[in-house]
Amino acid sequence: EHTPAPTPSRAIYGFVLYLLFKTLFILYVLWAFIPLDVFKAIGLDFLPDKYFALFVPILVLTAVTLFAFFIYPALSLLLTSDIDEVNTIVDPQTIIRCQHEYLNNENCNQKIDNPYSKSWQQGKFCQKHLAINEIPNSPKVKNDKIKNYCDCLKDEKCLLKRNPNHLKKILARKPIPAVSDLNISDVCKKLYKK
């Protein structure tokens, strides 16, 4: 696993890089300020022109400025969702629960997969109860709760799939209500309907 903690090898590499760049900076300053006659007397007549002592830093600063003020914001704007997409209002990782009500007035609470698949209208029912609740005045059934309570994004880290007894421990506790987005259609009705 990657960690920013300082390991002995990282400490050595960091120190070597620090010394290297410090040395290169000192050589750059010496090259920029010592006259060419001194270098020629030593036998160093192959050094670049002093013009590059100013040209290269100015070129680098110009490139950084262009990137920071034009290229980076343009890339950010390209990656931004369109204004009419659902992702601008709701978080795609939000867990939305099924609102199907059983005879004993309990809710199903199964996780709804892709609740905004059809439109901006938030889906209210899981796959199992979607067909039942689309029919008006359909009779309520006994509590046939779905046993899959898993909300894990990755199956390999799911405790319920690794340990079947974990569900009993979860059901024994009093649950904390899950954080969820407000239904956008309800928000619009409250804000704009009189």
Short mmCIF file of C-alpha atoms in Angstrom, two decimals:
data_model
loop_
_atom_site.label_atom_id
_atom_site.label_comp_id
_atom_site.label_asym_id
_atom_site.label_seq_id
_atom_site.Cartn_x
_atom_site.Cartn_y
_atom_site.Cartn_z
CA GLU A 1 0.00 0.00 0.00
CA HIS A 2 1.28 3.45 -0.88
CA THR A 3 1.90 5.71 2.09
CA PRO A 4 3.58 9.10 2.41
CA ALA A 5 5.40 7.97 5.55
CA PRO A 6 9.19 8.49 5.34
CA THR A 7 10.94 5.17 4.81
CA PRO A 8 14.76 4.91 4.91
CA SER A 9 15.01 4.60 1.11
CA ARG A 10 12.74 7.63 0.60
CA ALA A 11 14.80 9.64 3.05
CA ILE A 12 18.00 8.81 1.14
CA TYR A 13 16.45 9.59 -2.27
CA GLY A 14 15.04 12.84 -0.94
CA PHE A 15 18.36 13.92 0.52
CA VAL A 16 20.22 13.07 -2.73
CA LEU A 17 17.68 15.06 -4.76
CA TYR A 18 17.99 17.98 -2.33
CA LEU A 19 21.80 17.99 -2.68
CA LEU A 20 21.61 17.60 -6.47
CA PHE A 21 19.29 20.54 -6.99
CA LYS A 22 21.17 22.71 -4.49
CA THR A 23 24.42 21.97 -6.39
CA LEU A 24 22.81 22.64 -9.77
CA PHE A 25 21.42 25.96 -8.51
CA ILE A 26 24.85 27.04 -7.19
CA LEU A 27 26.47 26.09 -10.53
CA TYR A 28 23.76 28.04 -12.39
CA VAL A 29 24.34 31.17 -10.26
CA LEU A 30 28.14 30.88 -10.71
CA TRP A 31 27.73 30.47 -14.47
CA ALA A 32 25.37 33.46 -14.64
CA PHE A 33 27.59 35.90 -12.66
CA ILE A 34 31.21 34.91 -13.35
CA PRO A 35 32.57 36.56 -16.53
CA LEU A 36 33.36 34.31 -19.54
CA ASP A 37 37.07 35.27 -19.38
CA VAL A 38 37.43 33.43 -16.05
CA PHE A 39 35.86 30.28 -17.53
CA LYS A 40 38.08 30.48 -20.63
CA ALA A 41 41.18 30.81 -18.39
CA ILE A 42 40.13 27.58 -16.61
CA GLY A 43 39.59 25.88 -19.97
CA LEU A 44 35.78 25.88 -20.00
CA ASP A 45 35.04 27.47 -23.36
CA PHE A 46 32.07 25.25 -24.29
CA LEU A 47 29.52 26.82 -21.90
CA PRO A 48 26.32 28.27 -23.40
CA ASP A 49 25.87 32.00 -23.90
CA LYS A 50 24.90 34.13 -20.86
CA TYR A 51 21.73 35.05 -22.72
CA PHE A 52 20.30 31.65 -21.68
CA ALA A 53 20.74 32.52 -17.98
CA LEU A 54 17.76 34.86 -18.37
CA PHE A 55 16.00 33.23 -21.31
CA VAL A 56 15.45 29.78 -19.75
CA PRO A 57 13.92 30.99 -16.43
CA ILE A 58 11.69 33.47 -18.29
CA LEU A 59 10.61 30.70 -20.67
CA VAL A 60 9.80 28.38 -17.74
CA LEU A 61 7.85 31.10 -15.90
CA THR A 62 5.90 31.92 -19.07
CA ALA A 63 5.03 28.24 -19.55
CA VAL A 64 3.93 27.92 -15.90
CA THR A 65 1.82 31.09 -16.19
CA LEU A 66 0.14 29.86 -19.39
CA PHE A 67 -0.56 26.50 -17.79
CA ALA A 68 -1.87 27.96 -14.51
CA PHE A 69 -4.13 30.62 -16.03
CA PHE A 70 -5.26 29.08 -19.33
CA ILE A 71 -4.56 25.37 -19.82
CA TYR A 72 -5.44 24.08 -16.33
CA PRO A 73 -8.75 26.02 -16.08
CA ALA A 74 -9.63 24.92 -19.64
CA LEU A 75 -9.03 21.26 -18.72
CA SER A 76 -11.16 21.70 -15.59
CA LEU A 77 -13.98 23.18 -17.67
CA LEU A 78 -13.75 20.28 -20.14
CA LEU A 79 -14.13 17.75 -17.31
CA THR A 80 -17.11 19.55 -15.75
CA SER A 81 -20.52 17.98 -16.34
CA ASP A 82 -23.02 19.79 -18.55
CA ILE A 83 -25.45 22.08 -16.75
CA ASP A 84 -28.43 19.84 -17.60
CA GLU A 85 -26.92 16.62 -16.20
CA VAL A 86 -28.12 15.07 -12.97
CA ASN A 87 -24.52 14.88 -11.67
CA THR A 88 -24.47 18.67 -11.21
CA ILE A 89 -27.11 18.33 -8.49
CA VAL A 90 -26.78 14.87 -6.96
CA ASP A 91 -23.82 12.80 -5.90
CA PRO A 92 -23.58 9.59 -7.95
CA GLN A 93 -22.27 7.69 -4.89
CA THR A 94 -25.35 8.51 -2.78
CA ILE A 95 -27.16 5.48 -1.40
CA ILE A 96 -30.91 5.75 -1.98
CA ARG A 97 -33.20 3.22 -0.27
CA CYS A 98 -36.33 1.50 -1.55
CA GLN A 99 -39.52 3.06 -0.14
CA HIS A 100 -41.76 0.02 -0.63
CA GLU A 101 -43.92 -0.41 2.46
CA TYR A 102 -44.87 -3.87 3.79
CA LEU A 103 -48.05 -4.80 5.68
CA ASN A 104 -46.35 -4.19 9.02
CA ASN A 105 -45.51 -0.59 7.86
CA GLU A 106 -41.80 -1.34 7.54
CA ASN A 107 -39.86 -0.16 4.51
CA CYS A 108 -37.80 -2.48 2.31
CA ASN A 109 -34.68 -0.26 2.60
CA GLN A 110 -32.89 -2.16 -0.19
CA LYS A 111 -30.28 -0.08 -2.02
CA ILE A 112 -31.60 1.25 -5.35
CA ASP A 113 -29.17 0.72 -8.20
CA ASN A 114 -28.91 3.77 -10.49
CA PRO A 115 -31.92 5.74 -9.17
CA TYR A 116 -31.60 8.47 -11.83
CA SER A 117 -31.41 6.13 -14.85
CA LYS A 118 -34.63 7.21 -16.58
CA SER A 119 -34.83 10.94 -15.89
CA TRP A 120 -34.28 13.62 -13.29
CA GLN A 121 -37.03 11.94 -11.27
CA GLN A 122 -35.46 9.93 -8.48
CA GLY A 123 -36.40 6.25 -8.46
CA LYS A 124 -38.21 5.23 -5.28
CA PHE A 125 -38.20 1.45 -5.54
CA CYS A 126 -35.66 -1.34 -5.94
CA GLN A 127 -35.79 -3.78 -8.87
CA LYS A 128 -37.88 -6.28 -6.87
CA HIS A 129 -40.60 -3.78 -5.94
CA LEU A 130 -40.54 -1.58 -9.04
CA ALA A 131 -43.11 -3.62 -10.99
CA ILE A 132 -45.38 -4.01 -7.93
CA ASN A 133 -45.46 -0.28 -7.17
CA GLU A 134 -45.97 0.85 -10.78
CA ILE A 135 -49.43 -0.79 -10.75
CA PRO A 136 -51.86 1.57 -9.00
CA ASN A 137 -53.62 0.19 -5.90
CA SER A 138 -51.59 -3.02 -5.92
CA PRO A 139 -52.05 -5.09 -2.75
CA LYS A 140 -49.34 -5.03 -0.13
CA VAL A 141 -47.49 -8.26 0.46
CA LYS A 142 -46.01 -9.80 3.59
CA ASN A 143 -42.56 -8.80 4.67
CA ASP A 144 -40.38 -10.46 2.03
CA LYS A 145 -37.39 -8.30 2.73
CA ILE A 146 -34.37 -8.62 0.51
CA LYS A 147 -31.46 -9.99 2.48
CA ASN A 148 -28.76 -8.10 0.57
CA TYR A 149 -27.94 -5.08 2.72
CA CYS A 150 -24.54 -4.53 1.15
CA ASP A 151 -23.66 -0.94 0.21
CA CYS A 152 -20.00 -1.67 -0.51
CA LEU A 153 -18.53 -0.18 -3.64
CA LYS A 154 -16.04 -3.06 -3.94
CA ASP A 155 -17.15 -6.65 -3.39
CA GLU A 156 -13.76 -7.82 -2.10
CA LYS A 157 -14.00 -5.45 0.89
CA CYS A 158 -17.58 -6.40 1.80
CA LEU A 159 -17.92 -7.92 5.29
CA LEU A 160 -21.36 -9.33 4.49
CA LYS A 161 -20.05 -11.41 1.62
CA ARG A 162 -17.04 -12.65 3.63
CA ASN A 163 -18.86 -13.30 6.92
CA PRO A 164 -22.57 -14.32 6.73
CA ASN A 165 -23.04 -13.80 10.51
CA HIS A 166 -22.13 -10.14 10.18
CA LEU A 167 -25.70 -9.33 9.07
CA LYS A 168 -27.10 -10.54 12.41
CA LYS A 169 -24.72 -8.21 14.25
CA ILE A 170 -25.79 -5.29 12.06
CA LEU A 171 -29.51 -5.98 12.51
CA ALA A 172 -29.07 -6.21 16.31
CA ARG A 173 -27.83 -2.60 16.43
CA LYS A 174 -30.01 0.46 16.11
CA PRO A 175 -29.07 1.82 12.67
CA ILE A 176 -28.00 5.37 11.95
CA PRO A 177 -30.04 6.78 9.05
CA ALA A 178 -28.05 6.90 5.81
CA VAL A 179 -27.15 10.25 4.31
CA SER A 180 -29.11 10.85 1.13
CA ASP A 181 -29.77 13.59 -1.39
CA LEU A 182 -33.08 15.36 -1.42
CA ASN A 183 -35.30 14.39 -4.31
CA ILE A 184 -34.80 17.19 -6.86
CA SER A 185 -38.45 17.15 -7.94
CA ASP A 186 -39.57 17.66 -4.31
CA VAL A 187 -37.10 20.53 -3.91
CA CYS A 188 -38.41 22.20 -7.07
CA LYS A 189 -42.02 21.77 -5.90
CA LYS A 190 -41.23 23.39 -2.54
CA LEU A 191 -39.23 26.24 -4.06
CA TYR A 192 -41.32 27.18 -7.08
CA LYS A 193 -44.90 26.06 -6.37
CA LYS A 194 -47.11 28.40 -4.46
#
